[in-house]
PDB file of C-alpha atoms and ligand atoms in Angstrom:
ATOM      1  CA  UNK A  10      25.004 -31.347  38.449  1.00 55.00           C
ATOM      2  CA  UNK A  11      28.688 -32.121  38.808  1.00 67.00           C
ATOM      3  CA  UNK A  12      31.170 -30.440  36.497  1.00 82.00           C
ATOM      4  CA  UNK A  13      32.193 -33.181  33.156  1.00 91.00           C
ATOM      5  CA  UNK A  14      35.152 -35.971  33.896  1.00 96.00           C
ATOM      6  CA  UNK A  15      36.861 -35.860  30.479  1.00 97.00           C
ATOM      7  CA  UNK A  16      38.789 -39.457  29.514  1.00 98.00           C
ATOM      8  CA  UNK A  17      40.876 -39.418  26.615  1.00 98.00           C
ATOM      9  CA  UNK A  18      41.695 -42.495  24.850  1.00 98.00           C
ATOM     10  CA  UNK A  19      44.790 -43.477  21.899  1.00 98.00           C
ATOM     11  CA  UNK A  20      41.843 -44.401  19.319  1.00 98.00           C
ATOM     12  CA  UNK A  21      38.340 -45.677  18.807  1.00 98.00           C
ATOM     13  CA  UNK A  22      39.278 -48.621  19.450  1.00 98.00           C
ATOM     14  CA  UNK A  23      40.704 -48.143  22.610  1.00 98.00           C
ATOM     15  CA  UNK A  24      37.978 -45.986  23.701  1.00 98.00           C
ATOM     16  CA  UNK A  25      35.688 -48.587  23.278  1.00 98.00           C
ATOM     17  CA  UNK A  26      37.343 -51.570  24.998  1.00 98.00           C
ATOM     18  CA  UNK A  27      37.657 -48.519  28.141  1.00 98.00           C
ATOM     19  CA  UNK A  28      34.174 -48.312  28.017  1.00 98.00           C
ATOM     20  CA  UNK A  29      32.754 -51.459  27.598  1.00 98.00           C
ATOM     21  CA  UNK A  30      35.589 -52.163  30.966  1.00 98.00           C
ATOM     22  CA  UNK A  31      33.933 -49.356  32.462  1.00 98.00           C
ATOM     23  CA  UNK A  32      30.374 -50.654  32.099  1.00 98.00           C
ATOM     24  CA  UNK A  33      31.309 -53.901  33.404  1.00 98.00           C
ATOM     25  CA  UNK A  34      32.322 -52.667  36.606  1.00 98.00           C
ATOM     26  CA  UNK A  35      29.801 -50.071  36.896  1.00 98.00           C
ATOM     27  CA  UNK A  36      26.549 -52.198  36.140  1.00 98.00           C
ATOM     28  CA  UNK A  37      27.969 -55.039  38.659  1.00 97.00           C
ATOM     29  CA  UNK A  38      29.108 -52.505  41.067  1.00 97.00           C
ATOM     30  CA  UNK A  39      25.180 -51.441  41.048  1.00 97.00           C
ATOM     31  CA  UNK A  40      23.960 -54.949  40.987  1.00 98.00           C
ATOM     32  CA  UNK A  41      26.019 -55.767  43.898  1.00 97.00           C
ATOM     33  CA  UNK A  42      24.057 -52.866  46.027  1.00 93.00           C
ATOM     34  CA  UNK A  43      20.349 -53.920  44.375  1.00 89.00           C
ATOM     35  CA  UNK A  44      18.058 -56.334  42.558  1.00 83.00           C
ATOM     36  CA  UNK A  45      18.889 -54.829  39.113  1.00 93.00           C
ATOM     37  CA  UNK A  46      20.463 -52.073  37.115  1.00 97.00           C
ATOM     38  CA  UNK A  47      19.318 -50.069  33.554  1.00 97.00           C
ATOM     39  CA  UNK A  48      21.265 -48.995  30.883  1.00 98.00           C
ATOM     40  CA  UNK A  49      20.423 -46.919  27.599  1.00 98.00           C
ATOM     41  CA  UNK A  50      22.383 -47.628  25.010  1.00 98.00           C
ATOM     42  CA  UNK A  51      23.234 -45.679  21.736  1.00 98.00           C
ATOM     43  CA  UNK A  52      23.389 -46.098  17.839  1.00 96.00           C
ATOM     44  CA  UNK A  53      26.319 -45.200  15.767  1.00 97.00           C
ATOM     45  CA  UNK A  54      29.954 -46.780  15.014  1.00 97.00           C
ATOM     46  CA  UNK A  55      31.443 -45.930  18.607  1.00 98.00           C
ATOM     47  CA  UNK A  56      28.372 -46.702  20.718  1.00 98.00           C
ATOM     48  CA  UNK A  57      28.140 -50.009  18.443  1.00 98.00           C
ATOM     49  CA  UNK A  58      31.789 -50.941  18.787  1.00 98.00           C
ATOM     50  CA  UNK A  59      31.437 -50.562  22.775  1.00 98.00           C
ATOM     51  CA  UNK A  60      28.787 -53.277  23.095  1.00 98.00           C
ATOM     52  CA  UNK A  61      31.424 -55.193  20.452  1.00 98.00           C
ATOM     53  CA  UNK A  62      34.131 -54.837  22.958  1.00 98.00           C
ATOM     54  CA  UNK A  63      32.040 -56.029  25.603  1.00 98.00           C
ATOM     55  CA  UNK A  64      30.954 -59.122  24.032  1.00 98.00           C
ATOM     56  CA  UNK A  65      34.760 -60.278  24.210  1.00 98.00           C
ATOM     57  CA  UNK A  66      35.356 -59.309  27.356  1.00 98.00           C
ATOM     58  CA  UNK A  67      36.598 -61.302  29.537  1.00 97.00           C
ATOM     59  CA  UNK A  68      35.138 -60.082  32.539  1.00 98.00           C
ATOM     60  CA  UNK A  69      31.376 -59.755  30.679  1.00 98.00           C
ATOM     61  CA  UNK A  70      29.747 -61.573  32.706  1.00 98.00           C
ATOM     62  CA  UNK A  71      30.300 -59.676  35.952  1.00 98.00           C
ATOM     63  CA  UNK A  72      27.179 -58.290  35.285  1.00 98.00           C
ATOM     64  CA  UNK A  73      24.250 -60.252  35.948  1.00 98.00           C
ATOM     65  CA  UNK A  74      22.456 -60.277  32.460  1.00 98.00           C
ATOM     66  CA  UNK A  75      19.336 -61.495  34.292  1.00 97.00           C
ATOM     67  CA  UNK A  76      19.045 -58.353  36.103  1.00 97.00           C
ATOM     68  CA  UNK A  77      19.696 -55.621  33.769  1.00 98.00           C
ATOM     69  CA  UNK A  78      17.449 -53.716  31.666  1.00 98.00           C
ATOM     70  CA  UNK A  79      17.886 -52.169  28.389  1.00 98.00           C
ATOM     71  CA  UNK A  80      16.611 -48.866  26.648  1.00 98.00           C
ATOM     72  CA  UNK A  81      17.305 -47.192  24.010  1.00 98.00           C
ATOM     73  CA  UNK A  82      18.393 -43.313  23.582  1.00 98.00           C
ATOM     74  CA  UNK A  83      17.168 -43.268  20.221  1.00 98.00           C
ATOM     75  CA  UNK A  84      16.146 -45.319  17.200  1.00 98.00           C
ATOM     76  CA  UNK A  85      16.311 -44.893  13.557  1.00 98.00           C
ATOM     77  CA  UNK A  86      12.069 -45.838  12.768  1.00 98.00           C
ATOM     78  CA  UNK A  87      12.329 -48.059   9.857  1.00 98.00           C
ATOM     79  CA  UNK A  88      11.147 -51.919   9.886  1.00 98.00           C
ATOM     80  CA  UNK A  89      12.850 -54.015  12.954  1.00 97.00           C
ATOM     81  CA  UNK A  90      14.482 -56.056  10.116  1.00 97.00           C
ATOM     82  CA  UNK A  91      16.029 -53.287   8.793  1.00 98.00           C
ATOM     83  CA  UNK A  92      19.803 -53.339   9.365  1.00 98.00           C
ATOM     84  CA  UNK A  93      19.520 -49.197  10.384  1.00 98.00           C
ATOM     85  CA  UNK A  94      18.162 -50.558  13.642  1.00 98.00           C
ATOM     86  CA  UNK A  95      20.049 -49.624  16.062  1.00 98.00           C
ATOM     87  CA  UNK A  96      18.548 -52.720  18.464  1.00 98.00           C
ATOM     88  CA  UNK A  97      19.205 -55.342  15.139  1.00 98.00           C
ATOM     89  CA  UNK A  98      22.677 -53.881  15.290  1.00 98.00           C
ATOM     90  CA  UNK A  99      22.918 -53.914  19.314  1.00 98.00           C
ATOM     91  CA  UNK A 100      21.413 -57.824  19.532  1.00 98.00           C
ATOM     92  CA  UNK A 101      24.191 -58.637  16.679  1.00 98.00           C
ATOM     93  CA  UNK A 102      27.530 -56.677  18.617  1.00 98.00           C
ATOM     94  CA  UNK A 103      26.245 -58.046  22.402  1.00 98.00           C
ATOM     95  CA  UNK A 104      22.288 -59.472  23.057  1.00 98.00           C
ATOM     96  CA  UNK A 105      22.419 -62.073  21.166  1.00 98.00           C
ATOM     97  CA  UNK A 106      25.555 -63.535  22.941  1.00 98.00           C
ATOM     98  CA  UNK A 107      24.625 -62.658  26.313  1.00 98.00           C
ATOM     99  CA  UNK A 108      21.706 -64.573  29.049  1.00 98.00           C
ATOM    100  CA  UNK A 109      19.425 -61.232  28.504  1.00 98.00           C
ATOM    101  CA  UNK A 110      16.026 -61.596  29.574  1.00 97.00           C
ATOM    102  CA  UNK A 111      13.875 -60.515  26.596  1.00 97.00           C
ATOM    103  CA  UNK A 112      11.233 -59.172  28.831  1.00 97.00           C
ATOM    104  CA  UNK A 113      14.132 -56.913  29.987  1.00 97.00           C
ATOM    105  CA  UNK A 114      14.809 -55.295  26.647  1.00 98.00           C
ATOM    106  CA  UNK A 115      13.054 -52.215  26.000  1.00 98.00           C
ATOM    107  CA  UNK A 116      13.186 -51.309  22.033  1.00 98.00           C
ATOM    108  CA  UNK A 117      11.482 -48.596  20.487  1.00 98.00           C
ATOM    109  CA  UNK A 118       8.658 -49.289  18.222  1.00 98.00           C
ATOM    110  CA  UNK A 119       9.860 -49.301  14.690  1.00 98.00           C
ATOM    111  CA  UNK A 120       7.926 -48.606  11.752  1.00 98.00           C
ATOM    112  CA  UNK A 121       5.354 -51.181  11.009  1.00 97.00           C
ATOM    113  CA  UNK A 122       3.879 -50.518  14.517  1.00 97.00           C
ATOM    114  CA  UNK A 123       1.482 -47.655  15.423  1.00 97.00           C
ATOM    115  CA  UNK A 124       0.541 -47.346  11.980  1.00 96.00           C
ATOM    116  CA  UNK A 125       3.806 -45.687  10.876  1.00 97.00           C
ATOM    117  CA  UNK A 126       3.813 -43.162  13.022  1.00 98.00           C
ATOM    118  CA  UNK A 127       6.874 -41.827  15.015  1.00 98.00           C
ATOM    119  CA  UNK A 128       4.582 -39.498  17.706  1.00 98.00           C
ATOM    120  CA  UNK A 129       2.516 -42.325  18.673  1.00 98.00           C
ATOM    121  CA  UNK A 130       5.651 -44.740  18.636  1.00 98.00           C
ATOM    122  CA  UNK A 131       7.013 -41.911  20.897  1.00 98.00           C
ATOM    123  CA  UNK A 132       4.122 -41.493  22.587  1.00 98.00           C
ATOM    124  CA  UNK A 133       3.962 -45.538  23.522  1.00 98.00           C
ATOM    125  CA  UNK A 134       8.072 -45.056  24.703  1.00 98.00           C
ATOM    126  CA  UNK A 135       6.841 -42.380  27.025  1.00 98.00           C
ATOM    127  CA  UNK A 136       4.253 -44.835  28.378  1.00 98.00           C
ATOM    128  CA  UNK A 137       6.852 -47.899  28.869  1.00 97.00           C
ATOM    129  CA  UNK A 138       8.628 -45.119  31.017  1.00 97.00           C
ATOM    130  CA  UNK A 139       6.540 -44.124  33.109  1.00 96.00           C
ATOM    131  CA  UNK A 140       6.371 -47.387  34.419  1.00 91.00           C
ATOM    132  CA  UNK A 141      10.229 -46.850  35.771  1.00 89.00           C
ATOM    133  CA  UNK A 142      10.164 -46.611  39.886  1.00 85.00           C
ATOM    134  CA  UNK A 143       8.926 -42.759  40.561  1.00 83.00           C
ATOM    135  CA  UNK A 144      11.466 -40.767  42.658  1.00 81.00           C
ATOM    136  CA  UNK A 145      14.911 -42.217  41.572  1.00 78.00           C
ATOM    137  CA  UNK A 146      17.310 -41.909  38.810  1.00 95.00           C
ATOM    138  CA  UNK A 147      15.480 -42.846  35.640  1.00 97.00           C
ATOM    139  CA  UNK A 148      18.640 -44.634  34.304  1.00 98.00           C
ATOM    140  CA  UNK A 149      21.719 -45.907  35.613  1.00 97.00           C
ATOM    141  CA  UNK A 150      24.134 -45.274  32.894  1.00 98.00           C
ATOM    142  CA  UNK A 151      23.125 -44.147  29.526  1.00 98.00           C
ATOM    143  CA  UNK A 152      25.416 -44.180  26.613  1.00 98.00           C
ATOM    144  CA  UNK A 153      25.748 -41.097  24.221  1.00 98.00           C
ATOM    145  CA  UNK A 154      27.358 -40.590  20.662  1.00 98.00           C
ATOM    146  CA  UNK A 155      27.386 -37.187  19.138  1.00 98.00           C
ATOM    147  CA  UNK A 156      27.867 -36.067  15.588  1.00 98.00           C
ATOM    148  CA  UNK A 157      30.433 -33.239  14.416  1.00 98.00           C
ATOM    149  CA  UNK A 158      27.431 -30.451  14.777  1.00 98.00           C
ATOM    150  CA  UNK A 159      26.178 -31.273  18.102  1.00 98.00           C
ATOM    151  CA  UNK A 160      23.816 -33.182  17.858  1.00 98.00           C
ATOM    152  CA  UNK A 161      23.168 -36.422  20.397  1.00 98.00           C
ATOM    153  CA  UNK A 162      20.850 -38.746  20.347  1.00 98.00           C
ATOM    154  CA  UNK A 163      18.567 -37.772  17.764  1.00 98.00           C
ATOM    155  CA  UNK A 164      18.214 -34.453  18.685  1.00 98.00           C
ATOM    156  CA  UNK A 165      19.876 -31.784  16.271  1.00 98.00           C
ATOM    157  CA  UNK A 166      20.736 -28.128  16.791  1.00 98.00           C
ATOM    158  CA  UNK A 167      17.635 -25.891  16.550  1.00 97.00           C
ATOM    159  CA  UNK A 168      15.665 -28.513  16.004  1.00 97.00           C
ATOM    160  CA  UNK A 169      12.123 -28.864  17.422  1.00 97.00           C
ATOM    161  CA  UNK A 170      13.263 -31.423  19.377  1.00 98.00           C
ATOM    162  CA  UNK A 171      15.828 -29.597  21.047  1.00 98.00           C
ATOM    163  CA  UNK A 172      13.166 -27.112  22.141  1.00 98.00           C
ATOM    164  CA  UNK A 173      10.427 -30.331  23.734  1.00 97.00           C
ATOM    165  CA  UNK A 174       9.963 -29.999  27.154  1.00 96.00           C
ATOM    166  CA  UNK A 175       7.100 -31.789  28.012  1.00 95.00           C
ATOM    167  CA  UNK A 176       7.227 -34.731  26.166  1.00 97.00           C
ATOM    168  CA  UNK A 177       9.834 -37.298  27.371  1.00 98.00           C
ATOM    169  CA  UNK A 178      10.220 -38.773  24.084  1.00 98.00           C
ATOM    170  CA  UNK A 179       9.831 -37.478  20.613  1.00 98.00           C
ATOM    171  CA  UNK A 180       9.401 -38.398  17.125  1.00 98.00           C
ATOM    172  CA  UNK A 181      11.544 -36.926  14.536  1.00 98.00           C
ATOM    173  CA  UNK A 182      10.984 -36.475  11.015  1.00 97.00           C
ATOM    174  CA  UNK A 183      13.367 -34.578   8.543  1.00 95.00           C
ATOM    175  CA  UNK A 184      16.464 -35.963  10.463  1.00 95.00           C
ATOM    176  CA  UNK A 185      20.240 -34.451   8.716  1.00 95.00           C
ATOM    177  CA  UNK A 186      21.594 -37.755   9.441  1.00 96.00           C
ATOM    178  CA  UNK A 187      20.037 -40.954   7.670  1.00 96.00           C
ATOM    179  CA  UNK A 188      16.904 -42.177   8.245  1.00 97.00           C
ATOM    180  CA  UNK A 189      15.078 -39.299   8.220  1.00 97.00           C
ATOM    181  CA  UNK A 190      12.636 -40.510  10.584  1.00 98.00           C
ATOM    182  CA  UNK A 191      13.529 -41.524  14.245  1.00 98.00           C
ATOM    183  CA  UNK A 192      12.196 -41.554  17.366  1.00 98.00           C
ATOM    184  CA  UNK A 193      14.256 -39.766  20.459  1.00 98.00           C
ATOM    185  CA  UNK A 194      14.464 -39.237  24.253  1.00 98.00           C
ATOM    186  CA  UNK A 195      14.270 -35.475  24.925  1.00 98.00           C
ATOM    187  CA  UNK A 196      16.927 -33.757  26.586  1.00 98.00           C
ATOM    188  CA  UNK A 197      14.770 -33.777  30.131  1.00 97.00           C
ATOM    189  CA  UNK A 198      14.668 -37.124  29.812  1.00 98.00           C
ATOM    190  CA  UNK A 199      18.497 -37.625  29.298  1.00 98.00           C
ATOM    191  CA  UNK A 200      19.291 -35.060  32.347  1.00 97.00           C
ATOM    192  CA  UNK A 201      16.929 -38.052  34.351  1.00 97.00           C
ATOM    193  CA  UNK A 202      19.749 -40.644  33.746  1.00 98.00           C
ATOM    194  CA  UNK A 203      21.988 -40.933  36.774  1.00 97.00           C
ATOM    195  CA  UNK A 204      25.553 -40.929  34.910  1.00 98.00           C
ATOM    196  CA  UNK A 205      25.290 -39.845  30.559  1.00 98.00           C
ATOM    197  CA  UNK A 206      28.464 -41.293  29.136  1.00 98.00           C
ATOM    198  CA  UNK A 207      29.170 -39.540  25.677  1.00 98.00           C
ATOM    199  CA  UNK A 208      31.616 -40.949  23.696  1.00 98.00           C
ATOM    200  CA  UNK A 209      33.471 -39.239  20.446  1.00 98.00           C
ATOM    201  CA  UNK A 210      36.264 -40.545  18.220  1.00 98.00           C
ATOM    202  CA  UNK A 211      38.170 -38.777  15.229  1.00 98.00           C
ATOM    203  CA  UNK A 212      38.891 -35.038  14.203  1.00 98.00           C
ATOM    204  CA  UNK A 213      35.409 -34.811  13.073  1.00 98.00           C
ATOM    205  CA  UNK A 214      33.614 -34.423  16.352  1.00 98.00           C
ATOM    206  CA  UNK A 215      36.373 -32.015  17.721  1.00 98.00           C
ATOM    207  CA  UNK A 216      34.812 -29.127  17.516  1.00 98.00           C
ATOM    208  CA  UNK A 217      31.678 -30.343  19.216  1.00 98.00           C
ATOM    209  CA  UNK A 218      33.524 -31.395  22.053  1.00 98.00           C
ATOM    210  CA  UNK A 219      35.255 -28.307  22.802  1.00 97.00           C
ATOM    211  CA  UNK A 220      31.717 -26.156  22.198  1.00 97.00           C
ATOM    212  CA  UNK A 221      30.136 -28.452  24.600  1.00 97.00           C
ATOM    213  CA  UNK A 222      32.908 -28.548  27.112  1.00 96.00           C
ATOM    214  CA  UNK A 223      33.088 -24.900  26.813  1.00 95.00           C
ATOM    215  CA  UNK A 224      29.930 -24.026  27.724  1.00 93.00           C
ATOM    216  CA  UNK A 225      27.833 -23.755  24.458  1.00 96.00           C
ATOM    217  CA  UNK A 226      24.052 -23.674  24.227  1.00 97.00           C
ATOM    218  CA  UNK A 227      22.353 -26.524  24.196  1.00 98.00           C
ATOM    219  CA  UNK A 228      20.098 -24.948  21.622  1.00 98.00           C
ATOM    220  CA  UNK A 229      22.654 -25.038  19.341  1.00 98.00           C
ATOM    221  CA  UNK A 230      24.459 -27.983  20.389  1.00 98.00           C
ATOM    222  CA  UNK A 231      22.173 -30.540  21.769  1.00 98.00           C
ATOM    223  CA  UNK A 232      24.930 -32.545  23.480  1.00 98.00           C
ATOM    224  CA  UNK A 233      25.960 -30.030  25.796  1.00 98.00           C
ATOM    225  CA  UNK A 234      22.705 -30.664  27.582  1.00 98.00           C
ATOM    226  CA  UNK A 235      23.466 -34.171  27.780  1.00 98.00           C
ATOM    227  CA  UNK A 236      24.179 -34.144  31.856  1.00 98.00           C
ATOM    228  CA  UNK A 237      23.876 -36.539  34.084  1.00 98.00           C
ATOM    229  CA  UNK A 238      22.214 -36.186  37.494  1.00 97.00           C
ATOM    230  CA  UNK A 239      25.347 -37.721  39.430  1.00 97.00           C
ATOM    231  CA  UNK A 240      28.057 -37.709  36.938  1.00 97.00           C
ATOM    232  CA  UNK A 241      28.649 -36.758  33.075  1.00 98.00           C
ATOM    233  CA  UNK A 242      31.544 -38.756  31.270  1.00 98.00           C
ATOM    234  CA  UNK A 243      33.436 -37.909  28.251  1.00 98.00           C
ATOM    235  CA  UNK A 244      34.790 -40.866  26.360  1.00 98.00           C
ATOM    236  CA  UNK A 245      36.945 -39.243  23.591  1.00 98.00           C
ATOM    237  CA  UNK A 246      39.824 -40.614  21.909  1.00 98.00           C
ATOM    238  CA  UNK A 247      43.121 -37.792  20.826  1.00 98.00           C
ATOM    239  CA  UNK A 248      41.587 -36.919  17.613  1.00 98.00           C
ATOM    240  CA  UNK A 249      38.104 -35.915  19.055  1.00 98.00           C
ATOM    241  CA  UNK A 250      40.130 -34.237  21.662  1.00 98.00           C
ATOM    242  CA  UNK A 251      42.345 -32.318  19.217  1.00 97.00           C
ATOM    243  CA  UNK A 252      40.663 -28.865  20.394  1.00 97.00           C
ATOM    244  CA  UNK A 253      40.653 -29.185  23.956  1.00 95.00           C
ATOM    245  CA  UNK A 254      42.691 -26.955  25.969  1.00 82.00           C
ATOM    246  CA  UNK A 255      45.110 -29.459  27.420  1.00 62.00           C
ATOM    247  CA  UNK A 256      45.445 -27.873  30.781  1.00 52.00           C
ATOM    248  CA  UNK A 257      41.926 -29.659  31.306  1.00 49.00           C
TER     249      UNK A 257
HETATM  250  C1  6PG B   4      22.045 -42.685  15.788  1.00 60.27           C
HETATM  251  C2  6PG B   4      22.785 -42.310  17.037  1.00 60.27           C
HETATM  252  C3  6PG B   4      23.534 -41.013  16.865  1.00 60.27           C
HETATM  253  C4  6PG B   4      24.988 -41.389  16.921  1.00 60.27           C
HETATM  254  C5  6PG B   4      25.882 -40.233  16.553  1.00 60.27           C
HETATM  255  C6  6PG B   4      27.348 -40.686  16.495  1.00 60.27           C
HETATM  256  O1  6PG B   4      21.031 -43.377  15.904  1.00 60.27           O
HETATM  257  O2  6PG B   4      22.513 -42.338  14.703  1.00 60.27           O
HETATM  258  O3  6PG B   4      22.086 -42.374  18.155  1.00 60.27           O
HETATM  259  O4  6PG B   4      23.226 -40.055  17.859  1.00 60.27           O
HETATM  260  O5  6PG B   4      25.321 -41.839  18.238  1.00 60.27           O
HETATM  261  O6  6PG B   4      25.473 -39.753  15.283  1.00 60.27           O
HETATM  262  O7  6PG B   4      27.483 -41.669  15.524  1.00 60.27           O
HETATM  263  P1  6PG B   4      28.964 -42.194  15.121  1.00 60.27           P
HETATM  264  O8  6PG B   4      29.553 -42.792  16.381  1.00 60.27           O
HETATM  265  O9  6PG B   4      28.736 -43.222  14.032  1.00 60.27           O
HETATM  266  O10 6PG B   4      29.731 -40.972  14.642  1.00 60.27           O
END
């Protein structure tokens, strides 16, 4: 796996109207080459504001909404109604202003399916993915946010999760960050994605970024296993890059 390509960005804002620019031509660059393209998208206030950004873009529809399909990293497992979704809040920054093709978006479960329970919910994910072509990439491009102790998706440091190898997707119960219960790609399954774009703003994430950039366990901090097969992006604006060596 290639070494990280670090982009550093004025502000949040900034870094997500880069990255939803980014997408654009990446997704219809892939489109261009093939019948369609896959994307994982993240919850959280920068992964949310890049599917904002994109909305209003002016070049959004150089991708081919027809002919893209759309997972999830992870999912907060309350009811679908619940505003903690990160799909309600992904259909209300982008889907629902954009020709999707339902059939093409790939949620994960959320509560009031199999019966409440986050394994099985994971368990039915795991299923849905199998389905992907064998051989290839499983993703395209899968968007990443991290939180100021490591953790990415909803996989936390020294967390069972952390540990899963066999499983490709997880459910989580006990979760530091509210809801408590989720349901989460593993960190084998994330390594499957072609490019993993993680994306940081403000002081608070830092730290993280400079552990992961500098080598620490992913064990400990769950996003610095977050690689992509081809290429692994950092989206960061100044503040999240406040401890970075600058020679980088
Ligand atoms: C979630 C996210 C989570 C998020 C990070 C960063 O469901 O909560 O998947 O991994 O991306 O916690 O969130 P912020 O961008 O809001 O700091």
């Amino acid at each position: 796996m290639a070494a990280a390509d670090v982009l550093v960005y004025r502000d949040q804002q900034m870094l997500a109207a880069a990255g939803a620019a980014r997408l654009i031509t990446r997704l219809s660059e892939l489109q261009a080459t093939r019948r369609s393209a896959s994307v994982v998208l993240t919850g959280g206030g920068t992964g949310i504001a890049v599917l904002e950004q994109l909305r209003h873009a002016p070049a959004r529809d150089a991708i081919d909404w027809s002919r893209l399909d759309i997972y999830w990293g992870d999912e907060r497992f309350v009811p679908s109604t619940d505003h903690e979704r990160n799909e309600k809040q992904a259909r209300e920054a982008l889907l629902e202003a954009v020709p999707i093709e339902p059939h093409r978006v790939h949620a994960m479960p959320a509560a009031e399916e199999y019966g409440g329970d986050p394994d099985a919910a994971a368990g039915a994910y795991a299923e849905l993915l199998r389905g992907r072509p064998a051989g290839e990439p499983l993703f395209d491009v899968m968007l990443l946010g991290l939180g100021p102790e490591g953790h990415t998706a909803s996989i936390f440091p020294d967390s069972p999760a952390v540990y899963e190898r066999d499983r490709a997707v997880v459910g989580v119960r006990d979760c530091p960050k509210p809801p408590p219960t989720r349901v989460s790609l593993t960190l084998p399954t994330i390594r499957r994605s072609s490019e993993v774009w993680l994306m940081a703003a403000g002081g608070g994430k830092a730290d993280a970024v400079a552990l992961a950039l500098s080598g620490a366990p992913e064990t400990q901090l769950p996003v610095a296993g977050a690689r992509g097969l081809q290429r692994t992006l950092w989206l960061i604006d100044e503040a999240a890059a406040g401890k970075l060596d600058r020679a980088r």
